[in-house]
Coordinates of C-alpha atoms and ligand atoms in Angstrom, one line a residue:
M201 CA 96.2 81.8 147.2
A202 CA 93.1 79.6 147.5
L203 CA 89.5 80.0 148.6
Y204 CA 87.6 77.1 150.2
I205 CA 83.9 76.7 150.9
R206 CA 81.6 74.0 152.2
A207 CA 78.2 73.0 150.8
R208 CA 75.4 70.6 151.4
G209 CA 74.1 68.9 148.2
P210 CA 72.8 65.6 146.9
D211 CA 76.1 63.9 147.9
G212 CA 75.9 65.2 151.5
V213 CA 78.2 67.9 153.0
E214 CA 81.3 68.5 150.9
Q215 CA 84.3 70.8 150.8
G216 CA 84.9 72.8 147.7
I217 CA 87.6 75.0 146.2
V218 CA 86.8 78.1 144.2
E219 CA 88.5 78.2 140.8
D220 CA 87.8 80.2 137.6
G221 CA 84.3 81.3 138.7
H222 CA 83.2 77.7 139.7
V223 CA 83.3 75.6 142.8
A224 CA 84.9 72.2 142.4
L225 CA 83.3 70.0 145.1
G226 CA 84.9 66.9 146.6
S227 CA 82.5 64.6 144.8
G228 CA 83.8 65.9 141.5
A229 CA 80.7 68.1 140.8
K230 CA 81.4 71.6 139.4
V231 CA 78.9 74.2 140.6
T232 CA 78.6 77.8 139.4
P233 CA 77.6 80.1 142.2
L234 CA 74.7 82.5 141.6
D235 CA 76.9 85.2 143.0
L236 CA 80.7 85.0 143.3
D237 CA 80.8 87.4 146.3
S238 CA 78.2 85.8 148.6
M239 CA 78.9 82.4 147.1
Q240 CA 75.1 81.7 147.1
L241 CA 74.8 78.4 145.3
P242 CA 72.0 77.2 142.9
E243 CA 69.6 74.5 144.2
P244 CA 69.9 71.7 145.3
Y245 CA 73.2 73.0 146.8
E246 CA 73.2 75.1 150.0
L247 CA 76.2 77.1 151.2
M248 CA 77.3 76.3 154.8
T249 CA 80.0 77.8 157.0
P250 CA 83.3 76.9 155.4
L251 CA 84.0 74.6 158.2
A252 CA 82.2 73.1 161.3
A253 CA 84.3 74.9 163.9
P254 CA 84.5 72.9 167.2
E255 CA 85.0 76.2 169.0
I256 CA 84.6 79.8 168.2
W257 CA 86.5 82.4 170.3
C258 CA 86.6 86.1 170.1
A259 CA 89.1 88.8 170.9
G260 CA 87.8 92.1 172.1
V261 CA 88.8 95.8 172.3
T262 CA 91.6 95.3 169.7
Y263 CA 90.8 98.5 167.9
E264 CA 90.6 102.1 169.2
H265 CA 87.0 102.4 167.9
S266 CA 85.9 99.4 169.9
R267 CA 87.6 100.7 173.0
D268 CA 86.1 104.2 172.6
A269 CA 82.5 103.0 172.0
R270 CA 82.7 100.7 175.1
V271 CA 84.1 103.4 177.3
E272 CA 81.2 105.6 176.2
E273 CA 78.4 103.0 176.6
S274 CA 79.6 101.3 179.8
A275 CA 78.7 102.0 183.4
V276 CA 82.2 100.7 184.2
K277 CA 84.7 102.6 181.9
D278 CA 88.2 101.8 183.1
V279 CA 88.2 98.1 182.1
Y280 CA 88.1 98.8 178.4
T281 CA 91.1 101.2 178.4
M282 CA 93.0 98.8 180.7
V283 CA 92.5 95.9 178.4
Y284 CA 93.3 97.8 175.3
D285 CA 96.6 98.9 176.7
A286 CA 97.6 95.6 178.5
P287 CA 99.8 93.0 177.0
R288 CA 97.1 90.3 177.7
P289 CA 94.2 90.6 175.3
E290 CA 90.5 90.1 176.1
L291 CA 89.5 86.7 174.9
F292 CA 86.1 85.0 175.3
M293 CA 84.4 81.9 174.0
K294 CA 81.6 82.7 171.6
D295 CA 80.3 79.2 170.7
A296 CA 81.1 75.5 170.8
A297 CA 79.8 72.8 168.5
M298 CA 78.2 75.4 166.2
R299 CA 75.0 75.6 168.4
R300 CA 74.7 79.4 168.1
T301 CA 76.4 79.9 164.7
V302 CA 74.6 80.2 161.4
S303 CA 75.6 79.7 157.8
P304 CA 76.0 82.5 155.4
G305 CA 72.6 83.4 154.1
R306 CA 70.8 82.2 157.2
A307 CA 69.3 84.4 159.9
I308 CA 71.4 85.8 162.7
G309 CA 69.5 86.6 166.0
I310 CA 68.9 89.5 168.3
R311 CA 67.8 89.1 171.9
D312 CA 64.3 89.8 173.1
D313 CA 65.7 91.2 176.4
S314 CA 67.9 93.8 174.6
T315 CA 67.0 97.0 172.8
W316 CA 70.4 97.8 171.4
N317 CA 72.0 95.2 169.1
V318 CA 74.8 95.5 166.6
P319 CA 76.7 93.4 164.1
E320 CA 80.5 93.3 164.7
P321 CA 82.4 92.7 161.4
E322 CA 85.6 90.9 162.2
I323 CA 88.4 88.9 160.5
G324 CA 88.3 85.3 161.8
V325 CA 91.5 83.3 161.8
V326 CA 91.1 79.5 161.3
L327 CA 93.4 77.6 163.6
G328 CA 95.5 74.8 162.2
T329 CA 97.6 72.5 164.4
N330 CA 100.1 73.8 167.0
G331 CA 99.0 77.4 166.7
R332 CA 99.5 77.7 162.9
I333 CA 97.0 80.0 161.2
A334 CA 95.4 77.9 158.4
G335 CA 93.4 80.7 156.8
Y336 CA 91.1 83.7 157.2
T337 CA 87.4 84.2 157.0
I338 CA 84.8 86.9 157.8
G339 CA 82.9 86.7 161.1
N340 CA 80.0 88.5 162.6
D341 CA 80.2 88.8 166.4
V342 CA 76.6 89.9 166.9
S343 CA 76.4 91.7 170.2
S344 CA 74.0 93.4 172.6
R345 CA 75.4 96.8 173.6
D346 CA 72.9 97.6 176.3
I347 CA 73.5 94.3 178.2
E348 CA 77.3 94.7 178.0
G349 CA 77.0 98.4 178.8
A350 CA 75.0 97.8 182.0
N351 CA 77.9 95.7 183.5
P352 CA 80.9 94.1 181.9
L353 CA 80.2 90.9 183.9
Y354 CA 77.1 90.5 181.6
L355 CA 79.5 89.9 178.7
P356 CA 78.5 86.3 178.1
Q357 CA 74.8 87.3 177.9
A358 CA 75.7 90.1 175.5
K359 CA 77.6 87.8 173.2
I360 CA 76.3 84.2 173.5
Y361 CA 72.8 83.3 172.3
A362 CA 71.0 81.7 169.4
G363 CA 72.2 83.1 166.0
A364 CA 74.8 85.4 167.7
C365 CA 77.5 84.3 165.2
S366 CA 78.0 83.7 161.5
F367 CA 81.1 83.2 159.5
G368 CA 82.1 82.6 155.9
P369 CA 81.4 82.6 153.0
A370 CA 84.9 81.1 152.4
V371 CA 88.2 80.5 154.0
F372 CA 91.0 82.4 152.3
V373 CA 94.5 80.9 152.3
P374 CA 97.0 83.4 151.2
E375 CA 100.2 82.3 149.4
H376 CA 102.5 84.0 152.0
H377 CA 101.4 86.5 154.7
A378 CA 97.9 87.9 155.3
P379 CA 97.3 91.2 153.6
T380 CA 95.8 94.2 155.3
F381 CA 92.1 93.3 155.1
H382 CA 89.5 96.0 154.3
L383 CA 86.1 95.2 155.8
T384 CA 83.0 97.0 154.6
L385 CA 79.7 96.7 156.6
R386 CA 76.3 97.5 155.1
V387 CA 73.0 97.1 156.8
T388 CA 69.8 97.5 154.9
D389 CA 66.2 97.5 156.0
E390 CA 63.3 95.4 154.6
W391 CA 62.8 97.9 151.8
G392 CA 66.5 97.7 150.8
R393 CA 67.3 101.2 152.2
I394 CA 70.8 101.5 153.7
V395 CA 70.5 102.1 157.4
F396 CA 74.2 101.9 158.2
E397 CA 77.4 101.7 156.1
G398 CA 81.0 101.9 157.2
D399 CA 84.4 100.3 156.8
S400 CA 87.6 99.4 158.7
Y401 CA 91.1 98.1 158.0
T402 CA 93.0 95.4 160.0
S403 CA 96.1 97.6 159.8
T404 CA 94.6 99.7 162.6
M405 CA 94.3 96.8 164.9
R406 CA 96.5 97.2 168.0
R407 CA 97.6 93.5 168.1
S408 CA 98.7 91.0 165.4
F409 CA 96.7 87.9 164.5
E410 CA 99.7 85.7 165.7
D411 CA 99.8 87.5 169.1
L412 CA 96.1 86.8 169.7
V413 CA 96.5 83.1 168.7
Q414 CA 99.5 82.8 171.0
W415 CA 97.5 84.2 174.0
L416 CA 94.5 82.0 173.2
L417 CA 96.5 78.8 173.2
I418 CA 98.3 79.3 176.6
D419 CA 97.4 76.2 178.6
N420 CA 94.2 76.0 176.6
P421 CA 93.6 72.9 174.3
V422 CA 91.6 74.7 171.6
P423 CA 91.0 72.1 168.9
P424 CA 92.3 72.6 165.3
G425 CA 89.6 73.9 163.0
S426 CA 88.4 76.4 165.6
V427 CA 88.0 80.0 164.7
L428 CA 89.2 83.1 166.5
L429 CA 87.3 86.3 165.6
T430 CA 89.8 89.1 166.1
G431 CA 87.7 92.1 167.2
T432 CA 85.7 94.8 165.5
G433 CA 87.2 98.1 164.2
L434 CA 83.7 99.3 163.3
V435 CA 81.0 100.4 165.7
P436 CA 77.8 102.0 164.3
P437 CA 76.6 105.3 166.0
D438 CA 74.6 105.0 169.3
S439 CA 71.4 105.7 167.4
F440 CA 71.7 102.5 165.5
T441 CA 70.3 99.1 166.4
L442 CA 69.8 96.0 164.4
L443 CA 66.1 95.1 164.0
P444 CA 64.3 92.0 162.7
G445 CA 64.0 92.4 158.9
H446 CA 67.4 94.0 158.5
F447 CA 70.0 92.5 156.2
V448 CA 73.7 92.5 157.1
E449 CA 76.5 92.3 154.5
I450 CA 80.2 92.2 155.4
H451 CA 82.5 92.4 152.4
V452 CA 86.2 91.7 152.3
P453 CA 87.7 91.6 148.8
E454 CA 89.9 88.6 149.3
I455 CA 87.2 86.5 151.0
G456 CA 83.8 87.5 149.6
T457 CA 80.6 88.8 151.3
L458 CA 79.0 87.4 154.4
V459 CA 75.3 88.0 154.2
N460 CA 72.7 87.3 156.9
P461 CA 69.1 88.5 157.5
V462 CA 68.1 89.4 161.1
V463 CA 65.4 87.8 163.2
R464 CA 64.6 87.5 166.9
A465 CA 66.9 85.0 168.5
S466 CA 63.9 83.3 170.1
E467 CA 62.7 82.2 166.6
L468 CA 66.0 80.3 166.1
I469 CA 65.6 78.1 169.2
Q470 CA 64.6 74.6 168.3
K471 CA 63.0 72.1 170.7
E472 CA 65.6 69.6 171.7
P473 CA 64.8 65.9 170.9
E474 CA 64.6 63.7 173.9
P475 CA 68.0 62.0 174.6
Ligands
DO4_35 O1 84.6 93.8 175.6 C1 83.8 93.5 174.9 C2 83.8 92.8 173.6 C3 84.6 93.5 172.6 C4 84.4 93.0 171.2 O2 83.7 92.0 170.9 C5 85.2 93.6 170.1 O3 85.9 94.6 170.3 O4 85.0 93.2 169.0
MG36 MG1 83.6 91.6 168.8

């Protein structure tokens, strides 16, 4: 197996491979991460998403927990049971050109026009060429539950906004098949108190990674290097919402820990330069 990261440093943006507690960068530099789980790097290096994905897609309602939570929250209940049972999965675009996706360690966003926001810890498959799965990463499909719950046609607004996605810290390439991944989510507040903790296993997913990729690529020229987040198996209780000042950690033993603080999405919007 191999573990790949990407970093910005004095030689620009470089790929690196993790070996024996170090990161060997393309320039030949060897860097020792401050923490081998989150892959936080010492200055002047900065960890980035393990690749600049041209597109990020998501699958939805691939786990019973996700179906049940949405049936509960939604004004329109049947669609979730129908899509969970149907051969065709729910697939939607989350981001393109990395405009709404932040690096590990950087702040994810929650919408000002929503009062109920959650992290969605998911395994992301990295697409190679011709539908091949090139590797696996950890993704956070940050979502607004009240906006989606009001009407499923609001899904793009519940899913697509500044800082609504993060993935990393690494891409894991197994020697043979993907193992069952165990995802642990922990959210802490600004004083370090745990406000939610839970876990899920990809073995409880109703579909396979390969099946999701196959559906995604039907008549759809998704560029290689794109990432497909494969759905959440973990939904915090209805009393939980993400707040600015919270800190989200998603851990998968083979891949590492994806960490992101939480801010208002409006703080992440930058003024566009004149064309
Ligand atoms: O149907 C809404 C989205 C579901 C989703 O993102 C998930 O199950 O992870
Ligand atoms: Mg999701």
